[in-house]
Coordinates of C-alpha atoms in Angstrom, one line a residue:
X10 CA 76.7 96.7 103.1
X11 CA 78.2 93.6 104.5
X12 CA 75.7 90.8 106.7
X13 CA 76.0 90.9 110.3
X14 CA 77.7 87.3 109.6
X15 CA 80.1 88.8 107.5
X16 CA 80.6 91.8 109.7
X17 CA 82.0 89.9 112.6
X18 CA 84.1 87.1 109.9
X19 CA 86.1 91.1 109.5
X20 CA 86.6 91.7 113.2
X21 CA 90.4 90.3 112.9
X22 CA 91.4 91.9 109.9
X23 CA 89.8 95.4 110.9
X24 CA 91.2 95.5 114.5
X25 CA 94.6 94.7 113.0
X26 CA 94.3 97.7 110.5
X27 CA 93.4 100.0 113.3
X28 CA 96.3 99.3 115.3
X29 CA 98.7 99.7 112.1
X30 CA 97.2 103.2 110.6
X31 CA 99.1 104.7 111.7
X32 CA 102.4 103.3 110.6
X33 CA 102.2 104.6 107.2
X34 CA 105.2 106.3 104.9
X35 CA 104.6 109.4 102.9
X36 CA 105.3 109.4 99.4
X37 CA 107.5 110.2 97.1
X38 CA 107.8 111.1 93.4
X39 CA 111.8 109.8 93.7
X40 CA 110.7 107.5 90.7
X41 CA 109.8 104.6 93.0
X42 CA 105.9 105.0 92.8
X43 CA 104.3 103.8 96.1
X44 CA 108.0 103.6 97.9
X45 CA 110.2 105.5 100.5
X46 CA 112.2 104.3 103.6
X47 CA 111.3 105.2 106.6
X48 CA 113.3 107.7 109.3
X49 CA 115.9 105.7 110.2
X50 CA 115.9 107.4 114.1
X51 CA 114.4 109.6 116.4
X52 CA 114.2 113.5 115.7
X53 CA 116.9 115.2 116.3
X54 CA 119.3 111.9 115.9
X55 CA 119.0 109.6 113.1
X56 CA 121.5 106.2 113.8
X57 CA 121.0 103.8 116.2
X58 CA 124.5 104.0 117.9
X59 CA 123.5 107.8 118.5
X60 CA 120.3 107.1 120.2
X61 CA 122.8 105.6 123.0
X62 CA 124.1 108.4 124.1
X63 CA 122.8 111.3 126.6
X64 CA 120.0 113.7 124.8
X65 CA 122.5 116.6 125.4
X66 CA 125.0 115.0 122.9
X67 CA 122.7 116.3 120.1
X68 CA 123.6 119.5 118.9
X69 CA 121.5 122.7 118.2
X70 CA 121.4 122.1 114.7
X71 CA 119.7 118.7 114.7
X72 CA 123.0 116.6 114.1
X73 CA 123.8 113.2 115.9
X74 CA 126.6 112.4 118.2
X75 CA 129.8 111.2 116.5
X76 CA 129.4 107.6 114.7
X77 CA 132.3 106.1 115.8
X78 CA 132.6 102.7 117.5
X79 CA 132.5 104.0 120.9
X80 CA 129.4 102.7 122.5
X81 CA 129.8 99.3 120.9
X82 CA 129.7 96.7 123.4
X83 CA 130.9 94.3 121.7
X84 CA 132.6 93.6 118.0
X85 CA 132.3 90.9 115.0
X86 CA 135.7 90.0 113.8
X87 CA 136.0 89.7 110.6
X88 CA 138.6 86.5 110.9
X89 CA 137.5 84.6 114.0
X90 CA 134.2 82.6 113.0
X91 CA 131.5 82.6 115.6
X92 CA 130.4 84.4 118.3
X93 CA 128.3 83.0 121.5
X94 CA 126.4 85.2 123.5
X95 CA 126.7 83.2 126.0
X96 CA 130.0 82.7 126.4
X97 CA 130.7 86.4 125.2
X98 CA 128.4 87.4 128.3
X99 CA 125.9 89.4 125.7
X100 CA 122.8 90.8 128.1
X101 CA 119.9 92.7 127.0
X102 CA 120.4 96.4 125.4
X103 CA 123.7 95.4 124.7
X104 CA 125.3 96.6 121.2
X105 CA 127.3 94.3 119.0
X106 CA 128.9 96.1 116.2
X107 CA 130.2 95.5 112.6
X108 CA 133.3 98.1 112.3
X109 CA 133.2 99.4 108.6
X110 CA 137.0 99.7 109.0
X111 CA 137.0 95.6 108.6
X112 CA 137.7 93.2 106.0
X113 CA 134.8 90.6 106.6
X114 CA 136.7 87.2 105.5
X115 CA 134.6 84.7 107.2
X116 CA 130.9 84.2 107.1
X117 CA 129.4 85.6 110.6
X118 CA 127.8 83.0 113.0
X119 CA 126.3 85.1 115.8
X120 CA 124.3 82.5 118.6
X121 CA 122.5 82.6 121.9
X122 CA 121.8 86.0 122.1
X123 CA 119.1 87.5 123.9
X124 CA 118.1 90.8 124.8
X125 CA 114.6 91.4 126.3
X126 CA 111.2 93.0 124.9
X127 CA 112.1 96.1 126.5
X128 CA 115.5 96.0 125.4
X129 CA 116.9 94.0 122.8
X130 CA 120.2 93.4 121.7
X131 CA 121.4 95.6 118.9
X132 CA 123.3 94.3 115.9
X133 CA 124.9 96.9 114.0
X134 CA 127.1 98.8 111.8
X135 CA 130.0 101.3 113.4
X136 CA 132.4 103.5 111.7
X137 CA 130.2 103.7 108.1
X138 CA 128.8 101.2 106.5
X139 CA 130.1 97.6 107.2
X140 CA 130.2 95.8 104.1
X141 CA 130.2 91.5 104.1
X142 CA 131.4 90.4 100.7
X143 CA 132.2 86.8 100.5
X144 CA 133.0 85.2 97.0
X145 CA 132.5 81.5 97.4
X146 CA 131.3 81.2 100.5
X147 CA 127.7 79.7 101.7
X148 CA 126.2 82.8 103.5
X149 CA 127.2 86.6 104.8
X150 CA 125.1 86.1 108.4
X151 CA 123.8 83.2 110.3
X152 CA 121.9 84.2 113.7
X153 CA 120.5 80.9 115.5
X154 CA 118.9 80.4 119.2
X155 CA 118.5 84.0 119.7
X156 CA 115.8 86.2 121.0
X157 CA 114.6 89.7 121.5
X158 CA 117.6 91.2 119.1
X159 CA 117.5 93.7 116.5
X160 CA 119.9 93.9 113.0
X161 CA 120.3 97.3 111.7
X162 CA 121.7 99.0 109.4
X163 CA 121.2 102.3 111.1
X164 CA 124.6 102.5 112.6
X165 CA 125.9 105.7 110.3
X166 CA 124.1 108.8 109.5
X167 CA 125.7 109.2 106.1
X168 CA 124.6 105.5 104.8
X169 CA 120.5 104.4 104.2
X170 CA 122.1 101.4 104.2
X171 CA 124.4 100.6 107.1
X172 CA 124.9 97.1 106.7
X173 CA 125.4 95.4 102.8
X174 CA 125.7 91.8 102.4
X175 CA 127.0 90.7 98.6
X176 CA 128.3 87.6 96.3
X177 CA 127.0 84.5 98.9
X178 CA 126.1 81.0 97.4
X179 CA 122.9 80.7 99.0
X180 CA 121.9 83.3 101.4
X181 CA 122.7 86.7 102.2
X182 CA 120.9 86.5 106.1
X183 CA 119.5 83.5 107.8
X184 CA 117.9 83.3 111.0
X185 CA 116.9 80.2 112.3
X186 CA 117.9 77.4 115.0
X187 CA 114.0 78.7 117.2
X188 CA 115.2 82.1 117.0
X189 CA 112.1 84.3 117.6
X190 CA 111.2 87.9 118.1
X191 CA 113.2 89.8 116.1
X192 CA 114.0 92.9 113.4
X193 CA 116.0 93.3 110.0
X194 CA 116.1 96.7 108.7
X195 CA 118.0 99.1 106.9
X196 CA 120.2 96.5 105.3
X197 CA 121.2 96.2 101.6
X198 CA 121.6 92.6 100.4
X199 CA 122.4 91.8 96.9
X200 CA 124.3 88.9 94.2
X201 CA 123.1 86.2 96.3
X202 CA 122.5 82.5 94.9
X203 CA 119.3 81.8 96.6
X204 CA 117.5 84.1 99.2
X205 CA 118.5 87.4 100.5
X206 CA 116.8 87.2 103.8
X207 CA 115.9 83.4 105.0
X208 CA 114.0 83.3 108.2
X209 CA 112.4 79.9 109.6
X210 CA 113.3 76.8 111.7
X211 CA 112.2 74.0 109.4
X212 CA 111.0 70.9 111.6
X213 CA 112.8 68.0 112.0
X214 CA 112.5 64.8 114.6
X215 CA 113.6 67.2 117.6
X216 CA 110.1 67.9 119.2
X217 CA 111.0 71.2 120.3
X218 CA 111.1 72.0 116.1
X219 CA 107.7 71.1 115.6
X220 CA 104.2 73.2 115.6
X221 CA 103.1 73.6 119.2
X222 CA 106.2 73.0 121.2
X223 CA 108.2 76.1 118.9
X224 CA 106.6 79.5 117.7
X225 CA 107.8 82.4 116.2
X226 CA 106.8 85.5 117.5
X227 CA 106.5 89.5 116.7
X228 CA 109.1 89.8 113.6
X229 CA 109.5 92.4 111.3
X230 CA 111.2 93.5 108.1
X231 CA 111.4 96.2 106.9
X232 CA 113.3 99.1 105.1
X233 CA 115.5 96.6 103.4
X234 CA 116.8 97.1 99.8
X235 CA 117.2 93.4 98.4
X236 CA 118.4 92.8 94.7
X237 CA 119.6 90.5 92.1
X238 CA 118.7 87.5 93.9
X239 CA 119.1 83.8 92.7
X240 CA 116.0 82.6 94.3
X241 CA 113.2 84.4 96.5
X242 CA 114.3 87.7 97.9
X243 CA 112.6 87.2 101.3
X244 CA 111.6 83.7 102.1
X245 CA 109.6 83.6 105.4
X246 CA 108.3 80.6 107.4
X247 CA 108.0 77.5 106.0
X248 CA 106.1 76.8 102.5
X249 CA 104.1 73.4 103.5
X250 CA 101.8 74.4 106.3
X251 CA 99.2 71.9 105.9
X252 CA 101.2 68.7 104.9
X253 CA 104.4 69.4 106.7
X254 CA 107.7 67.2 106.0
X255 CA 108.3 63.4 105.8
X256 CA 110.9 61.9 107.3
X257 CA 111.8 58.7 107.4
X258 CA 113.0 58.4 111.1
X259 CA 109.8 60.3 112.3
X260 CA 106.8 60.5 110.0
X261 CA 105.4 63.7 109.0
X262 CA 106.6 67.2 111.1
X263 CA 104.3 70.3 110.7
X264 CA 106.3 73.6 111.1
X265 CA 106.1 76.1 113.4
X266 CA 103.4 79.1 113.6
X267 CA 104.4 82.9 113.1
X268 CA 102.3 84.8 115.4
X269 CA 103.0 88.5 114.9
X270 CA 104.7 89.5 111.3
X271 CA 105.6 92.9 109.6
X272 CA 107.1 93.0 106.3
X273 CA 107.1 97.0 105.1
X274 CA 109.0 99.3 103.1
X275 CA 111.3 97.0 101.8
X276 CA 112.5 97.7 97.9
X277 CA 113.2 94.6 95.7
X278 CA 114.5 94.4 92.1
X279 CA 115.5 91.6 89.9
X280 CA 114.7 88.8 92.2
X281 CA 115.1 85.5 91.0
X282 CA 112.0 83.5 92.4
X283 CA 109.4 85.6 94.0
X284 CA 109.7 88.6 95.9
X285 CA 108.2 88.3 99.2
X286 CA 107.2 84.7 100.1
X287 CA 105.6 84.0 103.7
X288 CA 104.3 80.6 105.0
X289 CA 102.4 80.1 108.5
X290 CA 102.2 83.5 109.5
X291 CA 98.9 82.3 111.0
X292 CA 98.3 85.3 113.0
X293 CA 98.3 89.4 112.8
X294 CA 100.3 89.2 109.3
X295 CA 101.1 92.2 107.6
X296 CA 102.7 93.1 104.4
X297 CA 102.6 96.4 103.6
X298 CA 104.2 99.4 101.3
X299 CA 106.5 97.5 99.5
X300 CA 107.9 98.2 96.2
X301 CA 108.7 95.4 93.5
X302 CA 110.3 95.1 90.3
X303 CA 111.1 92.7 88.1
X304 CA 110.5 90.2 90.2
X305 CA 110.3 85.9 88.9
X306 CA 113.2 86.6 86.4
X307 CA 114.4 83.3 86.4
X308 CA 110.8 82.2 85.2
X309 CA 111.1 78.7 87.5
X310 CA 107.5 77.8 87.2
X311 CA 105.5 78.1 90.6
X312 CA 108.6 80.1 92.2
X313 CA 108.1 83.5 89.9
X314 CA 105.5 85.4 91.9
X315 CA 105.6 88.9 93.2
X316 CA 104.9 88.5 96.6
X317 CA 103.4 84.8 98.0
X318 CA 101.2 84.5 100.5
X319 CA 101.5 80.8 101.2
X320 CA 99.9 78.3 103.2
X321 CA 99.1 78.7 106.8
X322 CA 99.1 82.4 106.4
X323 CA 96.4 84.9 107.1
X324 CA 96.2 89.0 108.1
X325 CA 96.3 91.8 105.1
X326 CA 98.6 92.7 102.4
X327 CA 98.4 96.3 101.2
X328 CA 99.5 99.2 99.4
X329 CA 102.5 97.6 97.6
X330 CA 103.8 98.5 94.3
X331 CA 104.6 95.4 91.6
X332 CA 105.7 95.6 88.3
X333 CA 107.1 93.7 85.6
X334 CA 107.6 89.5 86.3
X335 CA 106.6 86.7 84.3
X336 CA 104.5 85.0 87.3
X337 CA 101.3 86.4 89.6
X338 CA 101.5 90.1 91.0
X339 CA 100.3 88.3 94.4
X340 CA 98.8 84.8 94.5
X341 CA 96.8 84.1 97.9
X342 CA 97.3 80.5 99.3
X343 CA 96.0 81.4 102.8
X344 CA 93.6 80.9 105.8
X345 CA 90.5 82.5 103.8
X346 CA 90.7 85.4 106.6
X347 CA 93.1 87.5 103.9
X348 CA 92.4 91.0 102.9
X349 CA 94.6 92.2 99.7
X350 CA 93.7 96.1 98.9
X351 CA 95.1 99.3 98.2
X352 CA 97.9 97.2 95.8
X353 CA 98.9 98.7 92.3
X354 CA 100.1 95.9 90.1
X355 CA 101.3 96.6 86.5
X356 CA 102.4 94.2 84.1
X357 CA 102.3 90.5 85.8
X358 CA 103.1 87.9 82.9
X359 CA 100.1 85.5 84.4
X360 CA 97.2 87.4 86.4
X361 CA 97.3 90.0 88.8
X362 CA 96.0 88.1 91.7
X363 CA 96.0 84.9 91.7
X364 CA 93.9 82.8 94.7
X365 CA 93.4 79.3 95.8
X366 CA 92.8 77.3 98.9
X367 CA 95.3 74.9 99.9
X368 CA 94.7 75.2 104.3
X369 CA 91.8 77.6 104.3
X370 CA 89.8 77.5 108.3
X371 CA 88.6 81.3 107.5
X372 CA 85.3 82.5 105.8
X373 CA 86.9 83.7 102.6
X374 CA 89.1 86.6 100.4
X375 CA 88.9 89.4 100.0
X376 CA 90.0 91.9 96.9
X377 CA 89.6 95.3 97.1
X378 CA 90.1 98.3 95.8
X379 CA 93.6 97.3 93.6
X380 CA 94.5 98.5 90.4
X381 CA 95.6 96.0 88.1
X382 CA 97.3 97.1 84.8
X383 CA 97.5 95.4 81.6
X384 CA 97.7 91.5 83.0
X385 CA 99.0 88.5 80.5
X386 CA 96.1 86.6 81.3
X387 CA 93.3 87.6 83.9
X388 CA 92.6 89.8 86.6
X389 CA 91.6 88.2 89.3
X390 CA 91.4 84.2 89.1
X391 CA 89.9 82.9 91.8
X392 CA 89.5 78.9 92.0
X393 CA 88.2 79.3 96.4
X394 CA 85.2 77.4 96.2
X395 CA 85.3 75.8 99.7
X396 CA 84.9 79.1 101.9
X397 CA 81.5 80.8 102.8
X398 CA 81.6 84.3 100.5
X399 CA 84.7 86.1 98.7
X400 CA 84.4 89.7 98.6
X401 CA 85.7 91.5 95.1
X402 CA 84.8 95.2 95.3
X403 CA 86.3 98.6 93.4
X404 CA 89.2 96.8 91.9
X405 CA 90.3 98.9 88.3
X406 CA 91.2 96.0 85.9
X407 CA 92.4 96.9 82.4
X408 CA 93.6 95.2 79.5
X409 CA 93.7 91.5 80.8
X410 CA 95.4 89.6 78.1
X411 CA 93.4 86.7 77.7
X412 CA 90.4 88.5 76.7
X413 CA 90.5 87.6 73.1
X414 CA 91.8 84.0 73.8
X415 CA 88.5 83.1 75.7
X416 CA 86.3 85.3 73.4
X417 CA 87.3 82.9 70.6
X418 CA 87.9 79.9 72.9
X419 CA 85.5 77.1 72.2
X420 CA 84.6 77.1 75.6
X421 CA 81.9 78.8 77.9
X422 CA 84.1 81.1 78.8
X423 CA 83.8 84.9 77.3
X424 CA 86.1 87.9 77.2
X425 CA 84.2 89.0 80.3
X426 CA 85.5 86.1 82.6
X427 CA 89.2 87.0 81.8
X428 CA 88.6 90.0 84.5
X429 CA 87.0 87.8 87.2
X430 CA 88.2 84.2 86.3
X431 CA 86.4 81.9 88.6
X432 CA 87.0 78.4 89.1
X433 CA 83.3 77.5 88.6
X434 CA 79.6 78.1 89.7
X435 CA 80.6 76.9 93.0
X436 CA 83.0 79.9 94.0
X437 CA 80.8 82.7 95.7
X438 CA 81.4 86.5 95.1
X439 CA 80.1 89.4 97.0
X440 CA 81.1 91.2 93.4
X441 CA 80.4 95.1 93.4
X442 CA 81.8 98.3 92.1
X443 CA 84.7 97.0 90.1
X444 CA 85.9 98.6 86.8
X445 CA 86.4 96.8 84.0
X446 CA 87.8 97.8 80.7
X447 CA 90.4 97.2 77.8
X448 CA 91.0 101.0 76.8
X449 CA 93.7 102.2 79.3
X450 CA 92.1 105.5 78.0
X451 CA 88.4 105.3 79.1
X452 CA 89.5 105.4 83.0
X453 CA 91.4 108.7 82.4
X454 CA 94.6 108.2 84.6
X455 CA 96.9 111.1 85.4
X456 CA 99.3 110.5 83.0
X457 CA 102.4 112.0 84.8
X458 CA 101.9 109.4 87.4
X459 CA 103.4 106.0 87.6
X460 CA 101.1 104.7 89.9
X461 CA 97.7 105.0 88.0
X462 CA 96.1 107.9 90.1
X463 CA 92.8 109.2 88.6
X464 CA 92.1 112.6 87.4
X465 CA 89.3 114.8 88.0
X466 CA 87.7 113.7 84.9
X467 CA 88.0 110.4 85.3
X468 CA 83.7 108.5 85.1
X469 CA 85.0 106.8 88.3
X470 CA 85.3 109.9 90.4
X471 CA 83.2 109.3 94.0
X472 CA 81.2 105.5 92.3
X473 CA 83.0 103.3 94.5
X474 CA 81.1 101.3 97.2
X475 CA 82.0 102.3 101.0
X476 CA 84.5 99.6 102.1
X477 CA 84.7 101.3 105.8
X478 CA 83.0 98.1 107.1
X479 CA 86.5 95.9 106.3
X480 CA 88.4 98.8 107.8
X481 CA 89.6 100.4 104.9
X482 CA 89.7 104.6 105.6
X483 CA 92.9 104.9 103.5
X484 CA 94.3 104.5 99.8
X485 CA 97.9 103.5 98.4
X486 CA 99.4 107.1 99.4
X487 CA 98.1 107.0 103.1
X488 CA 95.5 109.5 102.3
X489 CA 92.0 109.5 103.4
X490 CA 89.8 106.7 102.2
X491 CA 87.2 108.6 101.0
X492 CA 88.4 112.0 100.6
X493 CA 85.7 113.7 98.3
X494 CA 81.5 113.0 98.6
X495 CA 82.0 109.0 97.7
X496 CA 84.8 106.3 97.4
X497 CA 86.8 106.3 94.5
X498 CA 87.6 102.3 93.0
X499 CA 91.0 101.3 92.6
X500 CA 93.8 101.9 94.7
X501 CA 94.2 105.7 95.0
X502 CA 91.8 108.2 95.8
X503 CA 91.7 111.3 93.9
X504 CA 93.1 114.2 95.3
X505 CA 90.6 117.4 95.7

């Protein structure tokens, strides 16, 4: 059982879990372990343009209004570049539209658009999917000084993918310029040079850039299928928290906060840098239900994680599937109030989970019940020495690879410390119930299953410690956390 000092270190973490429990995808065994969009509308009506019209539009049989272009408010062309809301005359709950019938020629600049909490302004896809292939050119979508707005791919009921960006230079969306409060979903975005989805205002000598006068709030991603990316496949907030940017006209700018992040459900293959990289999401972070492949392929050292949580960034990252890349399956950077469970990570060509402090105002990390599958070198390496007490607790570890390196190292170190790799003496671990071994065989997996779920057989049936005091009451398939007479370690609980 956790101290009553460590209790209350949880509160933050825990209160964010409960409000998010309930936001969890079923699975699927489509072949993407851990992975399946989510419903892209309401019941009875599944595309956003639908969901404008009159309940009585919906049929008896469950079908959606016609997806024409009909309730568009307003349209992107695909030859004239930019479009103002202000000038345009854009108010909140209004509907801009990409018509699949067009031949996107120009990058689209949308700016100053702003909808309202209650009702944002909807950016969408009419008419099928709208498709923005541009050979040559810098980027597919720009959105800057905008607010409350919403891109979706959910304009077509025959298309997951409404939306498909393809063949930029550099990006495939960016939002910046203070934009804030915003959604990306149900978009396709592949063959770009650096980042699919780019979304920060970096800071320069204009005050109203810098931490404290600008914050970005409530953003999410999610349901996004990004692949074949030059550089990271989402790149969120800014990657230098705690030193900021020198200039020479200015001195050193800090960048702004994220208060308020979701990144779920989005699928990424064959990204060039890492997968999911977030920076200064110092508040009620969330990364969640993801599924990654291949991910680091262009093996830039430092830049060939899975997913990044960077400096200045806090909250929980769970239940995502990572496979295959020659960098960390996640390497923690953040405030020391990060909680990384429920994750299945297979095959990472350095160590599963990789942490470090670098801005770190929290009490500590904490790992729990992952599953990490053959690693290149350790498990868990863990070099936090500065915060109070990390927490490691039923983790499955197999097969790290540099188990016989350190048992014939002439060093202190023994195969042992290539599961839990610690910096030195000086980092503290609450360490309990983990599972160690190098015989895949001795834990007894299912075998039909991709995602390393235990049989009845398994020794680790019900010898997990109860983790209900960091709010965990769930495993990787949104199951009950515990669902037999004790806890099960690693990241899925078996079913009875």
């Amino acid at each position: 059982m956790l101290s009553t000092k460590n209790k209350t270190n949880q509160l933050v973490s825990v209160a964010l879990l409960l409000l998010i429990s309930s936001i969890f995808s079923c699975r699927s065994d489509d072949g993407f372990p851990g992975y399946q969009f989510e419903e892209k509308g309401t019941p009875g009506c599944t595309n956003v343009l639908a969901n404008n019209y009159d309940s009585e539009a919906s049929t008896n049989d469950g079908s959606c209004a016609p997806t024409d272009c009909s309730t568009c408010d307003f349209f992107i062309s695909g030859s004239v570049y930019g479009f103002d809301g202000d000038e345009k005359g854009v108010r909140p709950g209004n509907i801009i539209c990409l018509d699949a019938s067009v031949t996107y020629e120009k990058p689209i600049s949308i700016s100053n658009v702003h909808g309202s909490a209650a009702n944002p302004v909807i950016i969408t896809n009419c008419g099928g999917q709208a498709i923005v292939d541009l050979p040559g050119k810098d980027y597919a979508i720009y959105i800057g000084k905008s607010s409350h707005f919403r891109v979706t791919g959910t304009g077509s009921n025959d298309h997951a993918f409404g939306i498909k960006l393809t063949n930029t230079k550099t990006q495939g969306i960016s939002i910046s310029d203070l934009s804030t409060n915003f959604e990306v979903d149900h978009m396709e975005i592949s063959n770009v040079g650096f980042a699919g989805i780019m979304a920060k205002t970096d800071p320069y000598c204009d005050p109203a850039t810098q931490r404290g006068n600008f914050t970005m709030r409530d953003v999410k991603f999610h349901d996004n299928y990004i692949h074949e990316t030059g550089g990271e496949a989402m790149y969120i907030g800014n990657s230098f928290y705690a030193s900021g940017k020198n200039t020479n006209e200015c001195g050193v700018v800090y960048p702004h906060d994220i208060r308020g992040l979701e990144v779920a459900r989005n699928r990424i293959i064959n990204s060039g840098w890492e997968s999911i990289q977030v920076g200064c999401a110092v508040e009620g972070a969330s990364i969640h239900d993801n599924h990654i492949e291949h991910f680091g392929r262009e093996n830039k050292n430092a830049q060939n994680n899975a997913i990044q949580l960077g400096e200045g960034t806090g909250g929980v990252c769970y239940n995502n599937y990572i496979a295959d890349g020659p960098g960390n399956g996640i390497i923690v950077l953040g405030l020391g109030d990060n909680l990384v469970f429920n994750n299945v990570i297979v095959s990472p060509g350095k160590n599963g989970i990789f942490c470090d402090e670098r801005y770190t105002t929290g009490p500590g990390f904490s790992f729990i019940n992952n599953t990490i599958i053959n690693p290149s070198v350790d498990g868990i390496k863990i070099y936090a020495d500065k915060v109070d007490m990390n927490h490691i607790i039923n983790n499955i570890i197999v097969n790290p690879g540099a188990f016989d390196e350190y048992e014939s190292d002439n060093t202190s170190k023994t195969g042992n410390d290539s599961y839990i790799h610690k910096l030195s003496d000086n980092v503290k671990i609450d360490l309990r119930n983990n599972y160690f071994t190098r015989d895949i065989n001795s834990v007894l997996f299912n075998q039909g299953s991709s995602d390393f779920e235990l049989t009845a057989e398994s020794p680790l049936i019900g010898v997990g410690e109860d983790v209900s005091d960091f709010g965990i009451n769930f495993d990787f398939k949104g199951n009950k956390r515990p669902l037999g007479t004790g806890y099960e370690p690693g990241a899925i609980e078996m079913e009875y």
